[in-house]
PDB file of C-alpha atoms in Angstrom:
ATOM      1  CA  MET A   1       3.221   3.021  16.131  1.00  0.00           C
ATOM      2  CA  ALA A   2       1.550   6.350  15.445  1.00  0.00           C
ATOM      3  CA  LEU A   3      -1.842   4.837  16.346  1.00  0.00           C
ATOM      4  CA  MET A   4      -0.515   3.598  19.685  1.00  0.00           C
ATOM      5  CA  PHE A   5       0.985   6.959  20.597  1.00  0.00           C
ATOM      6  CA  LEU A   6      -2.244   8.718  19.601  1.00  0.00           C
ATOM      7  CA  GLY A   7      -4.237   6.286  21.718  1.00  0.00           C
ATOM      8  CA  GLY A   8      -1.869   6.802  24.633  1.00  0.00           C
ATOM      9  CA  TYR A   9      -2.204  10.570  24.379  1.00  0.00           C
ATOM     10  CA  LEU A  10      -6.005  10.460  24.242  1.00  0.00           C
ATOM     11  CA  GLU A  11      -6.089   8.009  27.141  1.00  0.00           C
ATOM     12  CA  ALA A  12      -3.863  10.193  29.314  1.00  0.00           C
ATOM     13  CA  GLU A  13      -5.694  13.420  28.469  1.00  0.00           C
ATOM     14  CA  TYR A  14      -9.317  12.338  28.253  1.00  0.00           C
ATOM     15  CA  GLY A  15      -9.680   8.750  29.469  1.00  0.00           C
ATOM     16  CA  LYS A  16     -10.946   9.588  32.953  1.00  0.00           C
ATOM     17  CA  SER A  17     -13.026  12.598  31.918  1.00  0.00           C
ATOM     18  CA  TRP A  18     -14.759  10.485  29.247  1.00  0.00           C
ATOM     19  CA  GLY A  19     -15.468   7.769  31.789  1.00  0.00           C
ATOM     20  CA  ILE A  20     -13.679   5.090  29.754  1.00  0.00           C
ATOM     21  CA  SER A  21     -10.424   4.786  31.665  1.00  0.00           C
ATOM     22  CA  GLY A  22      -8.278   2.078  30.108  1.00  0.00           C
ATOM     23  CA  LEU A  23     -10.421   1.521  27.000  1.00  0.00           C
ATOM     24  CA  LEU A  24      -8.208   3.436  24.574  1.00  0.00           C
ATOM     25  CA  PHE A  25      -5.090   1.732  25.917  1.00  0.00           C
ATOM     26  CA  THR A  26      -6.818  -1.630  25.465  1.00  0.00           C
ATOM     27  CA  ILE A  27      -7.891  -0.903  21.891  1.00  0.00           C
ATOM     28  CA  THR A  28      -4.578   0.530  20.673  1.00  0.00           C
ATOM     29  CA  GLY A  29      -2.583  -2.156  22.455  1.00  0.00           C
ATOM     30  CA  GLY A  30      -4.861  -4.836  21.024  1.00  0.00           C
ATOM     31  CA  VAL A  31      -4.396  -3.482  17.510  1.00  0.00           C
ATOM     32  CA  GLY A  32      -0.627  -3.483  17.988  1.00  0.00           C
ATOM     33  CA  ILE A  33      -0.592  -7.056  19.328  1.00  0.00           C
ATOM     34  CA  THR A  34      -2.812  -8.219  16.467  1.00  0.00           C
ATOM     35  CA  TYR A  35      -0.471  -6.632  13.938  1.00  0.00           C
ATOM     36  CA  PHE A  36       2.540  -8.166  15.703  1.00  0.00           C
ATOM     37  CA  ALA A  37       0.896 -11.615  15.583  1.00  0.00           C
ATOM     38  CA  TRP A  38       0.049 -11.144  11.894  1.00  0.00           C
ATOM     39  CA  CYS A  39       3.661 -10.255  11.128  1.00  0.00           C
ATOM     40  CA  TRP A  40       4.961 -13.153  13.228  1.00  0.00           C
ATOM     41  CA  ALA A  41       2.721 -15.711  11.490  1.00  0.00           C
ATOM     42  CA  GLY A  42       3.720 -14.429   8.037  1.00  0.00           C
ATOM     43  CA  ARG A  43       1.131 -16.496   6.205  1.00  0.00           C
ATOM     44  CA  THR A  44       1.054 -14.276   3.097  1.00  0.00           C
ATOM     45  CA  PRO A  45       3.690 -12.281   1.179  1.00  0.00           C
ATOM     46  CA  SER A  46       2.088  -9.107   2.553  1.00  0.00           C
ATOM     47  CA  ALA A  47       2.473 -10.372   6.103  1.00  0.00           C
ATOM     48  CA  ARG A  48       6.163 -11.068   5.420  1.00  0.00           C
ATOM     49  CA  ALA A  49       6.910  -7.795   3.638  1.00  0.00           C
ATOM     50  CA  TRP A  50       8.336  -6.178   6.796  1.00  0.00           C
ATOM     51  CA  ALA A  51      11.175  -8.731   6.811  1.00  0.00           C
ATOM     52  CA  ALA A  52      12.577  -7.476   3.500  1.00  0.00           C
ATOM     53  CA  ILE A  53      12.653  -3.718   4.089  1.00  0.00           C
ATOM     54  CA  ASN A  54      15.197  -1.576   5.886  1.00  0.00           C
ATOM     55  CA  ARG A  55      14.561  -1.514   9.668  1.00  0.00           C
ATOM     56  CA  GLY A  56      11.380  -3.535   9.146  1.00  0.00           C
ATOM     57  CA  PRO A  57      12.423  -6.363  11.507  1.00  0.00           C
ATOM     58  CA  ALA A  58      13.364  -3.903  14.252  1.00  0.00           C
ATOM     59  CA  LEU A  59       9.970  -2.201  14.023  1.00  0.00           C
ATOM     60  CA  ALA A  60       7.825  -5.342  13.713  1.00  0.00           C
ATOM     61  CA  LEU A  61       9.648  -7.521  16.276  1.00  0.00           C
ATOM     62  CA  ILE A  62      10.909  -4.940  18.797  1.00  0.00           C
ATOM     63  CA  GLY A  63       9.332  -1.495  18.436  1.00  0.00           C
ATOM     64  CA  ILE A  64       5.657  -2.433  18.179  1.00  0.00           C
ATOM     65  CA  PRO A  65       5.569  -5.103  20.941  1.00  0.00           C
ATOM     66  CA  ALA A  66       7.554  -2.796  23.243  1.00  0.00           C
ATOM     67  CA  PHE A  67       4.505  -0.541  23.494  1.00  0.00           C
ATOM     68  CA  ALA A  68       1.567  -2.689  22.414  1.00  0.00           C
ATOM     69  CA  PHE A  69       1.850  -5.314  25.166  1.00  0.00           C
ATOM     70  CA  PRO A  70       1.972  -2.935  28.171  1.00  0.00           C
ATOM     71  CA  PHE A  71      -0.737  -0.742  26.651  1.00  0.00           C
ATOM     72  CA  PHE A  72      -3.042  -3.730  26.384  1.00  0.00           C
ATOM     73  CA  GLY A  73      -2.189  -5.205  29.815  1.00  0.00           C
ATOM     74  CA  VAL A  74      -2.525  -1.972  31.774  1.00  0.00           C
ATOM     75  CA  GLY A  75      -5.540  -0.819  29.761  1.00  0.00           C
ATOM     76  CA  ALA A  76      -7.463  -4.077  30.213  1.00  0.00           C
ATOM     77  CA  ALA A  77      -6.758  -4.130  33.939  1.00  0.00           C
ATOM     78  CA  ALA A  78      -7.957  -0.541  34.354  1.00  0.00           C
ATOM     79  CA  PHE A  79     -11.004  -0.881  32.138  1.00  0.00           C
ATOM     80  CA  PHE A  80     -12.275  -4.110  33.725  1.00  0.00           C
ATOM     81  CA  GLY A  81     -11.246  -3.150  37.263  1.00  0.00           C
ATOM     82  CA  LEU A  82      -8.811  -6.056  37.653  1.00  0.00           C
ATOM     83  CA  PRO A  83      -5.624  -6.166  39.749  1.00  0.00           C
ATOM     84  CA  MET A  84      -2.674  -4.628  37.936  1.00  0.00           C
ATOM     85  CA  VAL A  85      -0.676  -7.795  38.528  1.00  0.00           C
ATOM     86  CA  ILE A  86      -2.342  -9.298  35.455  1.00  0.00           C
ATOM     87  CA  ALA A  87      -0.385  -6.786  33.376  1.00  0.00           C
ATOM     88  CA  LEU A  88       2.929  -8.248  34.576  1.00  0.00           C
ATOM     89  CA  PRO A  89       3.373 -10.827  31.750  1.00  0.00           C
ATOM     90  CA  PHE A  90       2.660  -8.118  29.201  1.00  0.00           C
ATOM     91  CA  GLY A  91       5.147  -5.858  30.918  1.00  0.00           C
ATOM     92  CA  LEU A  92       7.887  -8.486  30.762  1.00  0.00           C
ATOM     93  CA  VAL A  93       7.593  -8.599  26.977  1.00  0.00           C
ATOM     94  CA  SER A  94       7.890  -4.816  26.922  1.00  0.00           C
ATOM     95  CA  VAL A  95      10.942  -4.835  29.212  1.00  0.00           C
ATOM     96  CA  PHE A  96      12.691  -7.322  26.927  1.00  0.00           C
ATOM     97  CA  CYS A  97      12.026  -5.172  23.863  1.00  0.00           C
ATOM     98  CA  LEU A  98      12.918  -1.909  25.589  1.00  0.00           C
ATOM     99  CA  VAL A  99      16.241  -3.358  26.747  1.00  0.00           C
ATOM    100  CA  LEU A 100      17.052  -4.168  23.132  1.00  0.00           C
ATOM    101  CA  ILE A 101      16.105  -0.624  22.116  1.00  0.00           C
ATOM    102  CA  PHE A 102      18.154   1.052  24.849  1.00  0.00           C
ATOM    103  CA  ILE A 103      21.309  -0.947  24.156  1.00  0.00           C
ATOM    104  CA  GLY A 104      21.107   0.184  20.561  1.00  0.00           C
ATOM    105  CA  VAL A 105      20.118  -3.045  18.828  1.00  0.00           C
ATOM    106  CA  LYS A 106      19.330  -2.165  15.207  1.00  0.00           C
ATOM    107  CA  ASP A 107      18.189  -5.641  14.217  1.00  0.00           C
ATOM    108  CA  PRO A 108      16.601  -8.411  16.311  1.00  0.00           C
ATOM    109  CA  PRO A 109      18.939 -11.084  17.737  1.00  0.00           C
ATOM    110  CA  LYS A 110      19.293 -14.111  15.486  1.00  0.00           C
ATOM    111  CA  TRP A 111      17.250 -16.229  17.898  1.00  0.00           C
ATOM    112  CA  TRP A 112      14.351 -13.722  18.143  1.00  0.00           C
ATOM    113  CA  GLY A 113      11.716 -13.971  15.474  1.00  0.00           C
ATOM    114  CA  PRO A 114       9.514 -16.522  13.713  1.00  0.00           C
ATOM    115  CA  ARG A 115      11.196 -19.587  12.275  1.00  0.00           C
ATOM    116  CA  TRP A 116      10.478 -18.601   8.658  1.00  0.00           C
ATOM    117  CA  PHE A 117      12.231 -15.259   9.283  1.00  0.00           C
ATOM    118  CA  ARG A 118      15.278 -16.825  10.937  1.00  0.00           C
ATOM    119  CA  LYS A 119      15.611 -19.275   8.050  1.00  0.00           C
ATOM    120  CA  GLY A 120      15.345 -16.503   5.453  1.00  0.00           C
ATOM    121  CA  GLU A 121      12.264 -17.912   3.764  1.00  0.00           C
ATOM    122  CA  HIS A 122      10.929 -14.397   3.152  1.00  0.00           C
ATOM    123  CA  LYS A 123      13.689 -13.825   0.606  1.00  0.00           C
ATOM    124  CA  LYS A 124      11.906 -16.175  -1.785  1.00  0.00           C
ATOM    125  CA  ASP A 125       9.019 -13.688  -2.010  1.00  0.00           C
ATOM    126  CA  ARG A 126      11.237 -11.236  -3.842  1.00  0.00           C
ATOM    127  CA  LYS A 127      12.229 -13.757  -6.548  1.00  0.00           C
ATOM    128  CA  GLY A 128      15.791 -12.533  -6.675  1.00  0.00           C
ATOM    129  CA  ARG A 129      14.960  -8.825  -6.558  1.00  0.00           C
ATOM    130  CA  GLN A 130      16.893  -6.730  -4.060  1.00  0.00           C
ATOM    131  CA  PRO A 131      14.555  -5.474  -1.295  1.00  0.00           C
ATOM    132  CA  GLN A 132      14.272  -1.721  -0.949  1.00  0.00           C
ATOM    133  CA  ASP A 133      12.379   0.480   1.421  1.00  0.00           C
ATOM    134  CA  ALA A 134      10.249   3.380   0.278  1.00  0.00           C
ATOM    135  CA  LEU A 135      12.853   6.041   1.139  1.00  0.00           C
ATOM    136  CA  ALA A 136      15.589   4.281  -0.846  1.00  0.00           C
ATOM    137  CA  THR A 137      13.251   3.875  -3.802  1.00  0.00           C
ATOM    138  CA  LEU A 138      12.239   7.532  -3.665  1.00  0.00           C
ATOM    139  CA  THR A 139      15.911   8.537  -3.664  1.00  0.00           C
ATOM    140  CA  GLU A 140      16.564   6.245  -6.614  1.00  0.00           C
ATOM    141  CA  SER A 141      13.668   7.784  -8.536  1.00  0.00           C
ATOM    142  CA  TYR A 142      15.446  11.157  -8.471  1.00  0.00           C
ATOM    143  CA  ALA A 143      18.864   9.706  -9.282  1.00  0.00           C
ATOM    144  CA  ALA A 144      17.838   7.334 -12.078  1.00  0.00           C
ATOM    145  CA  PRO A 145      17.772   8.937 -15.542  1.00  0.00           C
ATOM    146  CA  PRO A 146      14.309   8.928 -17.164  1.00  0.00           C
ATOM    147  CA  PRO A 147      13.807   7.557 -20.689  1.00  0.00           C
ATOM    148  CA  ALA A 148      14.633   9.907 -23.561  1.00  0.00           C
ATOM    149  CA  VAL A 149      10.910  10.243 -24.280  1.00  0.00           C
ATOM    150  CA  LEU A 150       8.549  10.399 -21.278  1.00  0.00           C
ATOM    151  CA  SER A 151       5.200   8.628 -21.161  1.00  0.00           C
ATOM    152  CA  GLN A 152       3.322  11.936 -21.255  1.00  0.00           C
ATOM    153  CA  GLU A 153       5.049  12.864 -24.510  1.00  0.00           C
ATOM    154  CA  GLU A 154       4.464   9.420 -25.988  1.00  0.00           C
ATOM    155  CA  VAL A 155       0.704   9.646 -25.408  1.00  0.00           C
ATOM    156  CA  ARG A 156       0.581  12.946 -27.276  1.00  0.00           C
ATOM    157  CA  ARG A 157       2.496  11.349 -30.137  1.00  0.00           C
ATOM    158  CA  GLU A 158      -0.029   8.514 -30.243  1.00  0.00           C
ATOM    159  CA  PHE A 159      -2.880  10.991 -30.673  1.00  0.00           C
ATOM    160  CA  GLY A 160      -0.942  13.521 -32.741  1.00  0.00           C
ATOM    161  CA  HIS A 161       2.033  15.697 -31.889  1.00  0.00           C
ATOM    162  CA  VAL A 162      -0.094  18.687 -30.891  1.00  0.00           C
ATOM    163  CA  ALA A 163      -2.750  16.754 -28.958  1.00  0.00           C
ATOM    164  CA  GLU A 164      -3.594  18.267 -25.580  1.00  0.00           C
ATOM    165  CA  PRO A 165      -5.859  16.637 -22.969  1.00  0.00           C
ATOM    166  CA  VAL A 166      -9.366  17.975 -22.540  1.00  0.00           C
ATOM    167  CA  VAL A 167      -9.429  16.817 -18.918  1.00  0.00           C
ATOM    168  CA  GLN A 168      -7.209  14.544 -16.842  1.00  0.00           C
ATOM    169  CA  TRP A 169      -7.283  12.628 -13.577  1.00  0.00           C
ATOM    170  CA  LYS A 170      -4.623  11.146 -11.326  1.00  0.00           C
ATOM    171  CA  GLY A 171      -4.728   7.387 -10.976  1.00  0.00           C
ATOM    172  CA  GLY A 172      -3.081   4.235 -12.203  1.00  0.00           C
ATOM    173  CA  TRP A 173      -3.201   1.552 -14.862  1.00  0.00           C
ATOM    174  CA  VAL A 174      -3.899  -1.867 -13.345  1.00  0.00           C
ATOM    175  CA  ARG A 175      -1.625  -3.990 -15.506  1.00  0.00           C
ATOM    176  CA  ASP A 176      -2.350  -7.158 -13.497  1.00  0.00           C
ATOM    177  CA  PRO A 177      -5.143  -7.300 -10.873  1.00  0.00           C
ATOM    178  CA  ASP A 178      -4.121 -10.802  -9.739  1.00  0.00           C
ATOM    179  CA  THR A 179      -0.460 -10.291  -8.905  1.00  0.00           C
ATOM    180  CA  ASP A 180       0.761  -9.871  -5.340  1.00  0.00           C
ATOM    181  CA  GLU A 181       3.966  -8.204  -6.518  1.00  0.00           C
ATOM    182  CA  GLN A 182       4.971  -4.548  -6.499  1.00  0.00           C
ATOM    183  CA  ASP A 183       7.149  -3.127  -9.253  1.00  0.00           C
ATOM    184  CA  HIS A 184       8.974  -1.151  -6.549  1.00  0.00           C
ATOM    185  CA  ALA A 185       8.481  -0.111  -2.926  1.00  0.00           C
ATOM    186  CA  LEU A 186       6.363   2.927  -3.823  1.00  0.00           C
ATOM    187  CA  ALA A 187       4.032   1.094  -6.193  1.00  0.00           C
ATOM    188  CA  ARG A 188       0.638  -0.441  -5.582  1.00  0.00           C
ATOM    189  CA  LYS A 189       0.426  -4.121  -6.428  1.00  0.00           C
ATOM    190  CA  GLY A 190       0.133  -4.732 -10.156  1.00  0.00           C
ATOM    191  CA  THR A 191      -0.444  -1.026 -10.801  1.00  0.00           C
ATOM    192  CA  VAL A 192       1.521   1.713 -12.558  1.00  0.00           C
ATOM    193  CA  GLU A 193       0.994   5.235 -11.205  1.00  0.00           C
ATOM    194  CA  GLY A 194       0.170   7.928 -13.710  1.00  0.00           C
ATOM    195  CA  THR A 195      -2.405  10.207 -15.283  1.00  0.00           C
ATOM    196  CA  LEU A 196      -5.570   9.206 -17.112  1.00  0.00           C
ATOM    197  CA  ALA A 197      -6.658  11.817 -19.649  1.00  0.00           C
ATOM    198  CA  TRP A 198      -9.327  12.357 -22.271  1.00  0.00           C
ATOM    199  CA  TYR A 199      -8.041  13.730 -25.552  1.00  0.00           C
ATOM    200  CA  PRO A 200     -10.184  14.815 -28.532  1.00  0.00           C
ATOM    201  CA  GLN A 201      -9.230  11.480 -30.117  1.00  0.00           C
ATOM    202  CA  GLY A 202      -9.853   9.212 -27.126  1.00  0.00           C
ATOM    203  CA  LEU A 203      -8.576   8.010 -23.764  1.00  0.00           C
ATOM    204  CA  GLY A 204      -4.908   7.950 -22.855  1.00  0.00           C
ATOM    205  CA  PHE A 205      -2.927   6.823 -19.823  1.00  0.00           C
ATOM    206  CA  ALA A 206       0.670   7.896 -19.183  1.00  0.00           C
ATOM    207  CA  ALA A 207       2.925   6.897 -16.299  1.00  0.00           C
ATOM    208  CA  THR A 208       4.489   9.591 -14.143  1.00  0.00           C
ATOM    209  CA  LYS A 209       8.080  10.698 -14.670  1.00  0.00           C
ATOM    210  CA  ARG A 210       9.008   8.883 -11.459  1.00  0.00           C
ATOM    211  CA  GLU A 211       7.533   5.638 -12.785  1.00  0.00           C
ATOM    212  CA  ASP A 212       9.393   6.106 -16.059  1.00  0.00           C
ATOM    213  CA  SER A 213      12.661   6.480 -14.142  1.00  0.00           C
ATOM    214  CA  LEU A 214      12.123   3.535 -11.807  1.00  0.00           C
ATOM    215  CA  ARG A 215      10.812   1.191 -14.501  1.00  0.00           C
ATOM    216  CA  GLY A 216      13.400   2.328 -17.047  1.00  0.00           C
ATOM    217  CA  LYS A 217      10.801   2.614 -19.783  1.00  0.00           C
ATOM    218  CA  THR A 218       7.599   4.407 -20.704  1.00  0.00           C
ATOM    219  CA  THR A 219       4.163   3.012 -19.861  1.00  0.00           C
ATOM    220  CA  VAL A 220       1.338   4.158 -22.109  1.00  0.00           C
ATOM    221  CA  VAL A 221      -2.220   2.959 -22.817  1.00  0.00           C
ATOM    222  CA  THR A 222      -4.299   4.587 -25.544  1.00  0.00           C
ATOM    223  CA  VAL A 223      -7.886   3.786 -26.478  1.00  0.00           C
ATOM    224  CA  PRO A 224      -9.284   5.665 -29.491  1.00  0.00           C
ATOM    225  CA  ALA A 225     -12.823   6.886 -28.890  1.00  0.00           C
ATOM    226  CA  GLY A 226     -14.203   4.952 -31.839  1.00  0.00           C
ATOM    227  CA  GLU A 227     -12.932   1.660 -30.409  1.00  0.00           C
ATOM    228  CA  ILE A 228     -14.613   2.004 -26.998  1.00  0.00           C
ATOM    229  CA  THR A 229     -17.430  -0.536 -26.699  1.00  0.00           C
ATOM    230  CA  GLY A 230     -18.197  -0.207 -23.002  1.00  0.00           C
ATOM    231  CA  VAL A 231     -17.341   1.686 -19.839  1.00  0.00           C
ATOM    232  CA  GLU A 232     -18.181   0.483 -16.349  1.00  0.00           C
ATOM    233  CA  VAL A 233     -17.198   0.720 -12.704  1.00  0.00           C
ATOM    234  CA  VAL A 234     -16.182  -2.372 -10.716  1.00  0.00           C
ATOM    235  CA  PRO A 235     -15.508  -2.840  -6.987  1.00  0.00           C
ATOM    236  CA  ALA A 236     -12.177  -1.958  -5.408  1.00  0.00           C
ATOM    237  CA  ARG A 237      -9.426  -4.545  -6.023  1.00  0.00           C
ATOM    238  CA  ALA A 238     -11.446  -6.085  -8.868  1.00  0.00           C
ATOM    239  CA  GLY A 239     -10.349  -6.878 -12.386  1.00  0.00           C
ATOM    240  CA  ALA A 240     -12.310  -6.464 -15.595  1.00  0.00           C
ATOM    241  CA  ASP A 241     -14.389  -9.479 -14.549  1.00  0.00           C
ATOM    242  CA  GLY A 242     -15.731  -7.507 -11.562  1.00  0.00           C
ATOM    243  CA  ARG A 243     -14.417 -10.037  -9.035  1.00  0.00           C
ATOM    244  CA  ARG A 244     -12.644  -8.632  -5.986  1.00  0.00           C
ATOM    245  CA  ARG A 245      -9.118  -9.873  -5.377  1.00  0.00           C
ATOM    246  CA  ARG A 246      -7.938 -10.778  -1.898  1.00  0.00           C
ATOM    247  CA  GLY A 247      -5.675  -8.496   0.118  1.00  0.00           C
ATOM    248  CA  PHE A 248      -6.070  -4.848   1.098  1.00  0.00           C
ATOM    249  CA  TRP A 249      -2.377  -4.075   1.510  1.00  0.00           C
ATOM    250  CA  MET A 250      -0.898  -1.812  -1.200  1.00  0.00           C
ATOM    251  CA  ARG A 251      -4.071  -1.748  -3.291  1.00  0.00           C
ATOM    252  CA  SER A 252      -6.422   1.173  -3.907  1.00  0.00           C
ATOM    253  CA  PRO A 253      -9.488   1.285  -1.616  1.00  0.00           C
ATOM    254  CA  PHE A 254     -11.629   2.913  -4.331  1.00  0.00           C
ATOM    255  CA  ARG A 255     -13.771   1.429  -7.086  1.00  0.00           C
ATOM    256  CA  ARG A 256     -12.073   0.906 -10.431  1.00  0.00           C
ATOM    257  CA  LEU A 257     -12.798   2.033 -13.972  1.00  0.00           C
ATOM    258  CA  VAL A 258     -13.006  -0.505 -16.802  1.00  0.00           C
ATOM    259  CA  VAL A 259     -12.844   0.612 -20.444  1.00  0.00           C
ATOM    260  CA  ARG A 260     -13.627  -2.104 -22.967  1.00  0.00           C
ATOM    261  CA  THR A 261     -12.849  -2.494 -26.654  1.00  0.00           C
ATOM    262  CA  ALA A 262     -13.723  -5.334 -29.016  1.00  0.00           C
ATOM    263  CA  SER A 263     -10.414  -7.046 -28.251  1.00  0.00           C
ATOM    264  CA  ASP A 264      -9.406  -5.937 -24.747  1.00  0.00           C
ATOM    265  CA  ALA A 265     -10.461  -4.496 -21.396  1.00  0.00           C
ATOM    266  CA  HIS A 266      -8.362  -1.892 -19.590  1.00  0.00           C
ATOM    267  CA  VAL A 267      -8.634  -1.422 -15.817  1.00  0.00           C
ATOM    268  CA  PHE A 268      -7.714   1.848 -14.132  1.00  0.00           C
ATOM    269  CA  ASP A 269      -7.579   3.235 -10.610  1.00  0.00           C
ATOM    270  CA  VAL A 270      -8.887   6.798 -10.316  1.00  0.00           C
ATOM    271  CA  ALA A 271      -7.777   8.975  -7.413  1.00  0.00           C
ATOM    272  CA  ARG A 272     -10.241  10.126  -4.738  1.00  0.00           C
ATOM    273  CA  GLY A 273     -12.848   7.571  -5.770  1.00  0.00           C
ATOM    274  CA  ARG A 274     -13.878   9.442  -8.924  1.00  0.00           C
ATOM    275  CA  ALA A 275     -14.263   6.363 -11.146  1.00  0.00           C
ATOM    276  CA  PRO A 276     -18.090   6.793 -11.474  1.00  0.00           C
ATOM    277  CA  GLN A 277     -17.742  10.419 -12.607  1.00  0.00           C
ATOM    278  CA  VAL A 278     -14.978   9.537 -15.056  1.00  0.00           C
ATOM    279  CA  ALA A 279     -17.040   6.635 -16.434  1.00  0.00           C
ATOM    280  CA  ALA A 280     -20.020   8.941 -17.036  1.00  0.00           C
ATOM    281  CA  PHE A 281     -17.794  11.507 -18.750  1.00  0.00           C
ATOM    282  CA  ILE A 282     -16.194   8.940 -21.085  1.00  0.00           C
ATOM    283  CA  LYS A 283     -19.574   7.461 -22.025  1.00  0.00           C
ATOM    284  CA  GLU A 284     -20.825  10.909 -22.962  1.00  0.00           C
ATOM    285  CA  GLN A 285     -17.709  11.854 -24.945  1.00  0.00           C
ATOM    286  CA  ALA A 286     -17.382   8.506 -26.715  1.00  0.00           C
ATOM    287  CA  GLY A 287     -21.061   8.617 -27.621  1.00  0.00           C
ATOM    288  CA  GLN A 288     -20.663  12.026 -29.227  1.00  0.00           C
ATOM    289  CA  LEU A 289     -17.783  10.851 -31.388  1.00  0.00           C
ATOM    290  CA  THR A 290     -19.224   7.509 -32.573  1.00  0.00           C
TER     291      THR A 290
END
């Protein structure tokens, strides 16, 4: 929605002066229609996610097409110099959606939407879990009591009660690179948000306080320096095998860090794409201690 309004603003303000009248409307409307079609088809759990969140159906089935279709119709007619009458079918879709908006419809009518949505097939994606939107989950994270001992404290206990990190980075522990599930509405798929830190004794990961509260338990990964056998960087969305997993939605766009031991391989996301720098640092530190 924000992209469409930005495109509309740029079109109205600069379209003619830039000599591309109608192009921005066409692009933003086309993006909106493509997204609407992707949501309607619902061929993957990601494409059906809108159906399980608060106000998701109203946005995907009413709000987006209300603006995307007329943007595309009017923009294409203006850009290609065609009669505006070709925009009429697109406008009819918009009128239908706008009528629903103006009469205060909060959810689409039971007969409007793809068959899988009307039959409730999207509920199977949640496997019995109650759907929540991001705002509700954020509210819950403040209301839910955290564990008696937080992950940050548990890491220090693993390395010694007085252990303090030498350096730390925001990121996440990729507990399962193959899963298409989120632990909650604020989580990336198969990933626990937290802080990756280097201690004098080795590498430690600790979940954030919010994660501790939402998950109801601590999440800690520790790798003593003497046990590290390899450190490498793999592509975004990849596991320890270096193979990219399908699906961009709710996964980090940056390359990942892999820390290997003789018996395991730990995969981490590192914020702001700093996995290569972190890998170089760990190699240097681990080499000094072995």
